[in-house]
Tab-separated table of C-alpha atoms in Angstrom:
chain	number	residue	atom	x	y	z
A	1	MET	CA	-7.508	-49.707	-13.347
A	2	ASP	CA	-4.168	-48.228	-14.411
A	3	LEU	CA	-3.314	-46.116	-11.359
A	4	LYS	CA	-0.663	-44.236	-13.264
A	5	LYS	CA	-3.020	-43.029	-15.974
A	6	ALA	CA	-5.827	-42.407	-13.494
A	7	ALA	CA	-3.523	-40.247	-11.404
A	8	ALA	CA	-2.403	-38.272	-14.440
A	9	ALA	CA	-6.020	-37.741	-15.469
A	10	CYS	CA	-6.817	-36.498	-11.970
A	11	LEU	CA	-3.969	-34.012	-12.100
A	12	CYS	CA	-5.025	-32.876	-15.560
A	13	VAL	CA	-8.498	-32.082	-14.218
A	14	LEU	CA	-6.997	-30.231	-11.288
A	15	VAL	CA	-4.728	-28.112	-13.433
A	16	THR	CA	-7.388	-27.321	-16.010
A	17	ALA	CA	-9.849	-26.439	-13.278
A	18	GLY	CA	-7.329	-23.950	-12.014
A	19	SER	CA	-8.264	-21.571	-14.823
A	20	ALA	CA	-11.337	-20.726	-12.771
A	21	GLY	CA	-9.729	-20.777	-9.345
A	22	CYS	CA	-6.468	-20.726	-7.452
A	23	TYR	CA	-4.383	-22.823	-5.088
A	24	GLY	CA	-2.314	-20.920	-2.510
A	25	ASN	CA	-1.283	-17.626	-4.076
A	26	TYR	CA	-0.967	-18.842	-7.617
A	27	VAL	CA	-3.697	-18.974	-10.259
A	28	LEU	CA	-3.375	-22.054	-12.458
A	29	LYS	CA	-3.939	-21.488	-16.136
A	30	SER	CA	-5.576	-23.703	-18.719
A	31	SER	CA	-2.250	-23.978	-20.550
A	32	GLU	CA	-0.783	-26.116	-17.757
A	33	PRO	CA	-2.167	-29.636	-18.329
A	34	ASP	CA	1.414	-30.438	-19.403
A	35	LEU	CA	2.019	-31.020	-15.705
A	36	ALA	CA	-0.192	-34.117	-15.907
A	37	GLN	CA	1.719	-35.361	-18.945
A	38	LEU	CA	4.973	-34.789	-17.080
A	39	THR	CA	3.719	-36.914	-14.180
A	40	GLU	CA	2.716	-39.752	-16.497
A	41	ALA	CA	6.046	-39.579	-18.332
A	42	TYR	CA	7.834	-39.761	-14.968
A	43	VAL	CA	6.114	-43.043	-14.027
A	44	ASP	CA	6.753	-44.422	-17.529
A	45	ALA	CA	10.462	-43.708	-17.028
A	46	LEU	CA	10.436	-45.492	-13.663
A	47	ASN	CA	8.766	-48.504	-15.296
A	48	ASP	CA	11.382	-48.530	-18.051
A	49	PHE	CA	14.174	-48.524	-15.446
A	50	ASP	CA	15.630	-45.613	-17.390
A	51	ALA	CA	17.678	-43.097	-15.423
A	52	ASP	CA	18.257	-40.815	-18.409
A	53	ALA	CA	14.516	-40.615	-19.104
A	54	VAL	CA	13.793	-39.636	-15.497
A	55	LEU	CA	16.594	-37.072	-15.456
A	56	GLY	CA	15.313	-35.568	-18.690
A	57	LEU	CA	12.147	-34.601	-16.814
A	58	THR	CA	14.016	-32.955	-13.947
A	59	SER	CA	15.962	-29.765	-13.398
A	60	TYR	CA	18.903	-31.648	-11.826
A	61	GLU	CA	22.473	-30.911	-12.885
A	62	GLU	CA	25.149	-33.589	-13.115
A	63	ASP	CA	26.830	-32.327	-9.935
A	64	ASP	CA	23.638	-32.661	-7.878
A	65	GLU	CA	23.508	-35.570	-5.445
A	66	GLU	CA	19.952	-36.325	-6.623
A	67	TYR	CA	21.267	-36.706	-10.191
A	68	LYS	CA	23.929	-39.156	-9.043
A	69	ASP	CA	21.443	-41.139	-6.951
A	70	ILE	CA	19.041	-41.583	-9.858
A	71	LYS	CA	21.892	-42.719	-12.103
A	72	ARG	CA	22.805	-45.326	-9.476
A	73	PHE	CA	19.286	-46.556	-8.751
A	74	MET	CA	18.003	-46.834	-12.314
A	75	ASP	CA	21.021	-47.310	-14.517
A	76	PRO	CA	21.428	-50.770	-16.130
A	77	ASP	CA	25.220	-50.473	-16.108
A	78	PHE	CA	25.205	-49.861	-12.361
A	79	SER	CA	22.892	-52.839	-11.873
A	80	LYS	CA	25.137	-55.050	-13.980
A	81	GLU	CA	28.038	-54.130	-11.699
A	82	THR	CA	25.945	-54.789	-8.608
A	83	TRP	CA	24.042	-57.884	-9.691
A	84	GLY	CA	25.752	-59.284	-12.744
A	85	THR	CA	24.194	-59.634	-16.195
A	86	ASP	CA	22.120	-62.702	-15.294
A	87	LEU	CA	20.116	-60.865	-12.635
A	88	LEU	CA	19.556	-57.571	-14.444
A	89	PRO	CA	16.112	-58.669	-15.783
A	90	VAL	CA	14.937	-58.911	-12.168
A	91	CYS	CA	15.545	-55.175	-11.691
A	92	GLU	CA	13.753	-54.419	-14.922
A	93	TYR	CA	10.722	-56.541	-14.033
A	94	ILE	CA	10.357	-55.130	-10.505
A	95	ALA	CA	10.594	-51.560	-11.832
A	96	SER	CA	7.858	-52.337	-14.377
A	97	THR	CA	5.404	-53.030	-11.529
A	98	ILE	CA	5.651	-49.514	-10.049
A	99	THR	CA	2.430	-47.513	-10.015
A	100	MET	CA	1.781	-44.101	-8.519
A	101	ASP	CA	-1.396	-42.594	-7.098
A	102	TYR	CA	-2.377	-39.455	-5.204
A	103	ASP	CA	-5.386	-37.596	-3.916
A	104	SER	CA	-6.583	-34.293	-5.372
A	105	ASP	CA	-6.320	-32.726	-1.912
A	106	ASP	CA	-2.588	-33.423	-1.899
A	107	LEU	CA	-1.760	-30.847	-4.587
A	108	THR	CA	-0.476	-27.474	-3.381
A	109	VAL	CA	0.595	-24.723	-5.747
A	110	ASN	CA	2.295	-21.477	-4.893
A	111	LYS	CA	3.862	-19.032	-7.371
A	112	GLY	CA	5.023	-21.469	-10.007
A	113	ARG	CA	5.842	-24.267	-7.592
A	114	CYS	CA	3.688	-27.385	-7.183
A	115	ILE	CA	4.109	-29.974	-4.436
A	116	LEU	CA	2.323	-33.289	-4.812
A	117	ARG	CA	2.149	-35.976	-2.143
A	118	VAL	CA	2.164	-39.359	-3.879
A	119	THR	CA	1.915	-43.035	-2.990
A	120	TYR	CA	3.973	-45.568	-4.923
A	121	GLU	CA	3.066	-49.240	-5.086
A	122	ILE	CA	5.477	-51.966	-6.114
A	123	VAL	CA	5.443	-55.763	-6.110
A	124	ASP	CA	6.464	-57.199	-2.728
A	125	TRP	CA	9.823	-58.371	-4.027
A	126	ASP	CA	11.394	-58.643	-0.574
A	127	SER	CA	9.201	-61.603	0.391
A	128	VAL	CA	10.083	-63.345	-2.874
A	129	PHE	CA	13.809	-62.718	-2.392
A	130	ASP	CA	13.692	-64.362	1.043
A	131	VAL	CA	12.499	-67.702	-0.368
A	132	PRO	CA	15.334	-69.786	-1.904
A	133	CYS	CA	14.766	-70.795	-5.525
A	134	GLY	CA	16.704	-72.950	-7.900
A	135	SER	CA	17.027	-70.868	-11.030
A	136	MET	CA	16.722	-67.471	-12.624
A	137	ASP	CA	13.517	-68.498	-14.420
A	138	GLU	CA	11.990	-69.650	-11.165
A	139	LEU	CA	12.781	-66.306	-9.528
A	140	ILE	CA	11.079	-64.377	-12.330
A	141	ASP	CA	8.073	-66.711	-12.204
A	142	ASN	CA	7.812	-66.225	-8.433
A	143	LEU	CA	7.875	-62.452	-8.836
A	144	LYS	CA	5.166	-62.562	-11.501
A	145	ALA	CA	3.047	-64.810	-9.290
A	146	GLN	CA	3.399	-62.453	-6.321
A	147	LYS	CA	0.069	-60.674	-5.831
A	148	ASP	CA	1.072	-58.674	-2.773
A	149	THR	CA	2.382	-55.146	-3.126
A	150	VAL	CA	4.011	-52.676	-0.760
A	151	SER	CA	3.476	-48.925	-0.626
A	152	TYR	CA	5.820	-45.986	-0.149
A	153	VAL	CA	4.801	-42.388	0.414
A	154	GLY	CA	6.775	-39.640	-1.301
A	155	ARG	CA	6.532	-36.146	-2.716
A	156	LEU	CA	7.130	-34.607	-6.116
A	157	THR	CA	7.955	-30.934	-6.462
A	158	PHE	CA	7.454	-29.206	-9.828
A	159	THR	CA	8.721	-25.762	-10.794
A	160	GLY	CA	8.324	-23.826	-14.000
A	161	THR	CA	6.391	-21.358	-16.059
A	162	ASP	CA	2.968	-21.581	-17.672
A	163	ASN	CA	3.795	-24.491	-19.946
A	164	ASP	CA	7.349	-25.514	-19.125
A	165	TRP	CA	7.347	-27.621	-15.970
A	166	LYS	CA	10.247	-29.642	-14.552
A	167	ILE	CA	10.520	-31.946	-11.577
A	168	SER	CA	12.775	-30.117	-9.131
A	169	LYS	CA	12.665	-32.529	-6.179
A	170	ILE	CA	11.804	-36.195	-5.681
A	171	SER	CA	11.448	-37.297	-2.065
A	172	ASP	CA	12.833	-39.875	-2.267
A	173	LEU	CA	13.564	-42.858	-4.475
A	174	SER	CA	16.072	-44.708	-2.311
A	175	GLU	CA	13.455	-46.745	-0.465
A	176	LEU	CA	11.415	-47.458	-3.599
A	177	PHE	CA	14.510	-48.697	-5.464
A	178	GLU	CA	16.004	-50.663	-2.594
A	179	PHE	CA	15.689	-53.800	-4.724
A	180	THR	CA	18.672	-52.616	-6.773
A	181	ARG	CA	20.884	-53.174	-3.719
A	182	ALA	CA	19.377	-56.434	-2.446
A	183	LEU	CA	20.157	-59.996	-3.455
A	184	PRO	CA	17.743	-62.935	-3.865
A	185	VAL	CA	18.525	-66.387	-2.551
A	186	ILE	CA	19.584	-68.423	-5.599
A	187	PRO	CA	22.160	-70.936	-4.339
A	188	GLU	CA	23.009	-72.263	-7.785
A	189	ILE	CA	23.413	-68.946	-9.583
A	190	ASN	CA	26.155	-66.344	-9.374
A	191	PRO	CA	26.357	-63.156	-11.415
A	192	THR	CA	27.934	-63.532	-14.841
A	193	GLU	CA	30.510	-60.877	-13.984
A	194	PRO	CA	32.700	-61.010	-12.106
A	195	ASP	CA	33.469	-64.676	-11.397
A	196	ILE	CA	33.372	-65.384	-7.673
A	197	VAL	CA	35.919	-67.734	-6.141
A	198	GLU	CA	34.717	-69.399	-2.953
A	199	THR	CA	37.235	-69.503	-0.127
A	200	GLU	CA	37.369	-71.430	3.122
A	201	PRO	CA	37.803	-69.754	6.494
A	202	VAL	CA	41.123	-70.167	8.235
A	203	ASP	CA	40.828	-72.790	10.984
A	204	THR	CA	42.125	-70.876	14.005
A	205	GLU	CA	40.813	-70.039	17.435
A	206	PRO	CA	39.032	-66.693	17.816
A	207	SER	CA	40.606	-63.872	19.806
A	208	ASP	CA	39.997	-60.211	20.494
A	209	ILE	CA	39.021	-57.958	17.630
A	210	THR	CA	41.265	-54.985	16.905
A	211	PRO	CA	39.928	-51.422	17.047
A	212	THR	CA	39.367	-51.591	13.301
A	213	GLY	CA	36.850	-54.381	13.760
A	214	ILE	CA	39.141	-56.960	12.135
A	215	ASP	CA	39.623	-60.357	13.774
A	216	PRO	CA	43.381	-60.926	13.396
A	217	THR	CA	43.112	-64.705	13.973
A	218	GLY	CA	41.708	-65.359	10.530
A	219	THR	CA	38.207	-66.374	11.567
A	220	VAL	CA	37.039	-64.058	8.807
A	221	PHE	CA	37.621	-65.264	5.253
A	222	ALA	CA	41.323	-64.552	4.933
A	223	ASP	CA	41.300	-64.537	1.139
A	224	THR	CA	38.361	-62.129	1.018
A	225	LEU	CA	40.079	-59.773	3.463
A	226	SER	CA	43.181	-59.860	1.295
A	227	LYS	CA	41.154	-59.000	-1.822
A	228	ALA	CA	39.428	-56.170	0.036
A	229	ALA	CA	42.788	-54.824	1.148
A	230	ASP	CA	44.071	-54.886	-2.443
A	231	ASP	CA	41.056	-52.923	-3.625
A	232	TYR	CA	41.259	-50.427	-0.768
A	233	ILE	CA	44.905	-49.728	-1.509
A	234	ALA	CA	43.981	-49.055	-5.151
A	235	VAL	CA	41.186	-46.678	-4.024
A	236	LEU	CA	43.585	-44.805	-1.742
A	237	GLU	CA	46.161	-44.498	-4.511
A	238	GLN	CA	43.514	-43.089	-6.864
A	239	ASN	CA	42.593	-40.463	-4.264
A	240	ARG	CA	46.058	-39.866	-2.859
A	241	GLU	CA	46.394	-36.203	-3.765
A	242	ALA	CA	42.940	-35.253	-2.455
A	243	ILE	CA	43.472	-37.199	0.802
A	244	GLN	CA	46.873	-35.640	1.456
A	245	LYS	CA	45.408	-32.179	0.880
A	246	VAL	CA	42.997	-32.833	3.728
A	247	GLU	CA	45.937	-33.790	5.946
A	248	ASN	CA	47.769	-30.570	5.110
A	249	ILE	CA	44.831	-28.138	5.102
A	250	TYR	CA	42.783	-29.386	8.049
A	251	GLY	CA	45.496	-31.012	10.139
A	252	ILE	CA	43.664	-34.293	10.695
A	253	ASN	CA	44.269	-37.961	9.964
A	254	PRO	CA	41.838	-38.569	7.085
A	255	VAL	CA	41.763	-42.387	6.637
A	256	GLY	CA	40.008	-45.042	8.715
A	257	LEU	CA	39.170	-48.745	8.513
A	258	TYR	CA	36.366	-50.340	10.534
A	259	ASP	CA	33.730	-53.062	10.196
A	260	ILE	CA	30.691	-50.764	10.299
A	261	THR	CA	28.154	-53.316	9.033
A	262	GLY	CA	29.332	-56.238	11.151
A	263	ASP	CA	29.893	-58.598	8.209
A	264	THR	CA	33.530	-59.321	9.273
A	265	ILE	CA	34.984	-57.324	6.351
A	266	PRO	CA	35.909	-53.758	7.345
A	267	GLU	CA	34.860	-50.702	5.353
A	268	LEU	CA	37.338	-48.077	4.185
A	269	TYR	CA	36.427	-44.462	4.921
A	270	PHE	CA	38.357	-41.284	4.220
A	271	PHE	CA	38.095	-37.552	3.655
A	272	ALA	CA	39.131	-36.170	0.254
A	273	ALA	CA	39.404	-32.555	-0.884
A	274	ASP	CA	36.681	-31.491	-3.309
A	275	ASP	CA	38.849	-29.531	-5.734
A	276	ASP	CA	42.403	-29.136	-7.011
A	277	LYS	CA	43.152	-25.868	-5.224
A	278	ASP	CA	46.104	-25.793	-2.840
A	279	ASN	CA	43.760	-24.562	-0.111
A	280	SER	CA	40.581	-26.503	-0.872
A	281	ASP	CA	37.467	-24.983	0.714
A	282	SER	CA	35.732	-28.296	1.455
A	283	ALA	CA	36.109	-32.056	1.615
A	284	THR	CA	33.818	-35.073	1.218
A	285	LEU	CA	33.540	-38.201	3.351
A	286	HIS	CA	33.794	-41.350	1.196
A	287	ILE	CA	32.983	-44.882	2.386
A	288	TYR	CA	33.925	-47.990	0.386
A	289	ALA	CA	32.769	-51.548	1.085
A	290	TYR	CA	34.053	-54.798	-0.358
A	291	SER	CA	31.423	-57.285	-1.544
A	292	GLU	CA	32.213	-60.975	-1.808
A	293	TYR	CA	29.246	-61.306	-4.160
A	294	ARG	CA	30.508	-58.717	-6.630
A	295	GLY	CA	34.175	-59.389	-6.045
A	296	TRP	CA	35.371	-55.799	-5.699
A	297	ALA	CA	35.033	-52.649	-3.590
A	298	LEU	CA	32.352	-50.094	-4.399
A	299	GLU	CA	31.684	-46.658	-2.949
A	300	VAL	CA	28.537	-47.064	-0.862
A	301	LEU	CA	28.220	-43.599	0.680
A	302	SER	CA	29.532	-40.074	0.243
A	303	VAL	CA	28.750	-37.046	2.395
A	304	PRO	CA	29.834	-33.788	0.717
A	305	GLY	CA	30.963	-30.678	2.568
A	306	ILE	CA	31.655	-32.465	5.829
A	307	LEU	CA	34.865	-30.460	6.110
A	308	ASN	CA	34.914	-26.795	5.119
A	309	ASN	CA	36.549	-23.520	5.966
A	310	GLY	CA	33.518	-21.721	7.409
A	311	GLN	CA	33.937	-19.875	10.686
A	312	VAL	CA	32.170	-22.487	12.790
A	313	SER	CA	31.514	-25.054	10.069
A	314	GLY	CA	33.304	-28.265	9.348
A	315	GLU	CA	33.117	-29.985	12.721
A	316	TYR	CA	32.056	-33.618	12.565
A	317	ILE	CA	31.461	-36.824	14.502
A	318	LEU	CA	31.152	-40.263	12.905
A	319	TYR	CA	29.857	-43.049	15.123
A	320	SER	CA	28.392	-46.525	14.762
A	321	THR	CA	25.829	-48.372	16.883
A	322	GLY	CA	26.244	-51.662	15.031
A	323	ASN	CA	22.856	-51.088	13.373
A	324	GLU	CA	23.300	-47.471	12.297
A	325	LEU	CA	26.014	-45.114	11.159
A	326	ILE	CA	25.469	-41.546	12.358
A	327	VAL	CA	27.226	-38.701	10.566
A	328	THR	CA	26.991	-35.421	12.486
A	329	GLN	CA	28.347	-32.227	10.980
A	330	THR	CA	28.070	-28.484	11.495
A	331	HIS	CA	27.143	-25.703	9.099
A	332	GLY	CA	26.794	-21.979	9.578
A	333	GLU	CA	28.667	-18.844	10.480
A	334	THR	CA	29.453	-17.021	13.711
A	335	PHE	CA	25.902	-16.327	14.876
A	336	THR	CA	24.112	-19.305	13.384
A	337	LEU	CA	25.078	-22.899	14.000
A	338	ASN	CA	23.235	-25.751	12.342
A	339	VAL	CA	24.077	-29.246	13.558
A	340	VAL	CA	22.888	-31.938	11.145
A	341	SER	CA	22.912	-35.653	11.967
A	342	GLN	CA	22.241	-38.122	9.159
A	343	VAL	CA	21.415	-41.685	10.179
A	344	TYR	CA	22.175	-44.591	7.816
A	345	ASP	CA	21.316	-48.268	8.177
A	346	THR	CA	23.681	-51.125	7.333
A	347	ARG	CA	22.409	-51.089	3.735
A	348	TRP	CA	23.700	-47.516	3.494
A	349	ASP	CA	20.219	-46.028	3.148
A	350	GLN	CA	19.562	-42.785	4.977
A	351	VAL	CA	16.740	-43.598	7.375
A	352	SER	CA	16.440	-40.240	9.128
A	353	ALA	CA	17.983	-36.782	9.360
A	354	PHE	CA	17.992	-34.647	12.492
A	355	SER	CA	19.013	-31.017	12.878
A	356	ARG	CA	19.208	-28.448	15.594
A	357	MET	CA	19.551	-24.792	14.772
A	358	ALA	CA	20.806	-22.391	17.430
A	359	VAL	CA	20.340	-18.669	16.744
A	360	PHE	CA	22.078	-16.345	19.208
A	361	GLU	CA	20.587	-12.882	19.318
A	362	ARG	CA	20.282	-9.957	21.716
A	363	ILE	CA	16.834	-9.875	23.263
A	364	CYS	CA	14.883	-6.720	24.083
A	365	GLU	CA	14.963	-5.251	27.624
A	366	GLU	CA	11.488	-6.391	28.706
A	367	GLU	CA	12.414	-9.939	27.687
A	368	TYR	CA	15.801	-9.765	29.335
A	369	ASP	CA	16.869	-13.162	30.629
A	370	PRO	CA	18.509	-12.796	34.057
A	371	ASP	CA	19.928	-16.339	33.842
A	372	THR	CA	22.023	-15.620	30.778
A	373	GLY	CA	22.711	-11.975	31.574
A	374	GLU	CA	22.372	-10.652	28.070
A	375	SER	CA	21.090	-13.090	25.493
A	376	ALA	CA	18.977	-16.182	24.964
A	377	GLU	CA	19.548	-19.242	22.812
A	378	ILE	CA	16.700	-20.024	20.448
A	379	TYR	CA	16.683	-23.580	19.178
A	380	ARG	CA	14.752	-25.195	16.379
A	381	TYR	CA	14.719	-28.999	16.145
A	382	THR	CA	13.759	-31.001	13.051
A	383	LEU	CA	13.403	-34.617	11.976
A	384	ASN	CA	13.351	-35.267	8.225
A	385	GLY	CA	12.658	-31.579	7.638
A	386	GLU	CA	9.674	-31.394	10.002
A	387	ASP	CA	9.723	-29.506	13.300
A	388	ILE	CA	9.842	-31.649	16.430
A	389	GLN	CA	9.984	-30.932	20.148
A	390	LYS	CA	13.280	-30.645	21.970
A	391	ASP	CA	12.510	-33.705	24.112
A	392	GLU	CA	12.021	-35.907	21.039
A	393	TYR	CA	15.253	-34.671	19.491
A	394	MET	CA	17.321	-35.083	22.664
A	395	SER	CA	15.859	-38.526	23.394
A	396	SER	CA	16.617	-39.830	19.886
A	397	MET	CA	20.179	-38.532	19.795
A	398	LYS	CA	20.941	-39.774	23.307
A	399	ASP	CA	19.628	-43.212	22.332
A	400	TYR	CA	22.075	-43.377	19.411
A	401	THR	CA	24.859	-42.211	21.708
A	402	GLU	CA	24.105	-44.787	24.390
A	403	ARG	CA	24.039	-47.615	21.823
A	404	THR	CA	27.271	-46.517	20.146
A	405	GLU	CA	29.869	-49.248	19.787
A	406	MET	CA	32.611	-47.188	18.161
A	407	VAL	CA	33.386	-43.534	17.452
A	408	LEU	CA	34.905	-43.678	13.970
A	409	GLY	CA	36.187	-40.109	13.876
A	410	ARG	CA	35.640	-36.816	15.665
A	411	LYS	CA	36.558	-33.179	15.278
A	412	PHE	CA	33.874	-31.574	17.405
A	413	VAL	CA	34.024	-29.611	20.649
A	414	LEU	CA	31.318	-31.256	22.771
A	415	SER	CA	29.835	-29.721	25.898
A	416	SER	CA	27.897	-31.490	28.640
A	417	ALA	CA	24.685	-29.934	27.230
A	418	ASP	CA	25.126	-31.714	23.894
A	419	PRO	CA	23.161	-34.977	23.529
A	420	GLU	CA	26.283	-36.516	21.961
A	421	TYR	CA	28.406	-35.767	25.041
A	422	GLY	CA	28.272	-39.434	26.058
A	423	LEU	CA	30.460	-40.239	23.047
A	424	MET	CA	33.433	-38.887	25.013
A	425	SER	CA	33.470	-42.111	27.037
A	426	LYS	CA	32.957	-44.485	24.078
A	427	PRO	CA	35.715	-46.455	22.311
A	428	ALA	CA	37.295	-44.490	19.474
A	429	ASN	CA	38.811	-45.921	16.300
A	430	SER	CA	42.197	-44.588	15.267
A	431	MET	CA	42.341	-42.826	11.913
A	432	TRP	CA	45.618	-42.541	10.032
A	433	GLY	CA	47.506	-40.332	7.679
A	434	TYR	CA	47.758	-41.540	4.086
A	435	GLY	CA	51.163	-43.242	4.427
A	436	ILE	CA	50.396	-45.161	7.609
A	437	ALA	CA	46.995	-46.197	6.258
A	438	VAL	CA	48.521	-47.713	3.118
A	439	GLU	CA	51.212	-49.433	5.205
A	440	TYR	CA	48.679	-50.979	7.576
A	441	ILE	CA	46.241	-52.111	4.896
A	442	THR	CA	49.137	-53.583	2.891
A	443	SER	CA	49.961	-55.753	5.898
A	444	LEU	CA	46.522	-57.376	5.566
A	445	VAL	CA	47.228	-58.654	2.050
């Protein structure tokens, strides 16, 4: 059975049936079966590996992070840059295997907003990638012969009027489209572009690694490090004005270099102002990684708004456990402080997001707290948008802190009550101003 069409038919029945009933507070009308057609068109666009087709069904704007992610995950040009022309058909075939199913009980509707819990299935490409093969044709044949599939649970949110629905949120495609950032084992095949030149490691004895994670003895591939340094210098030059604005406005050193993933080639990370104003209101964290396979540096992660001019906003901590990168930042105003911690794996996928919200407010006399004297702190803890208990939150964050190998950057006033307080005793990487950063990276060439 075609799960995609069966799922669309199920939704069509649900929506049509709504003319005689309601879900939540919103009465569905018989004019809304277009929602089922929208769902089917969405899966067709995934199968076609067509970012523009998916985006045409959404309400995303070009500045939205979701828009940019979809363009990266499903855009053939991006895949050509990542894989090379020879391997692009692999992306297209894997995408064509995606199906989507859901249960009628998973549809909730409330005042023009529908949320649908869905289950995607896709060929188990990861197992195929792990087995070495001798040619491109053999890889495709192995994928077609693979009968096993893997499942991912997600959610689609639709908003609109009676007969004009759009997808307003997709949670989330990064895991489903992880194959666009993975590489199969094909010893005899390299991407068509760019040409990769193999280099030999320098034959020297190992010694201590510098705070940047670079082994200065040359036990990394010296030529690869030199190429990475060339690319990083070019990236810094392209972003010079925005980086120097951060130095001037926020009074911090905005550039760092550290081997976050442990592959012996350090990543470049820096803060850059988000606009051309002399007193920019915010700045974004950018991380670039050099790939021997592709032959150049590519931005692998950006975190917008990590610096801003809010009253208590714009504090941050960046730290690495060796297996995860944790980006903690603050949002809010004087009486509300939201601390958000995003956790990324070494493939640069966000694997979890924690938050703690502290609301300070005067409590009434009969609830007066003699320990605080006048007020109480009310905390709300979440993991991936769902409420969790304080103990679970504190335990998870302390675990990351205890396993931390390097604090990459910090502008955060920590107290002993904060679960991240242990970072105060961890090694800290030195970040630089623009000029010193360029000078140091140039010395690696």
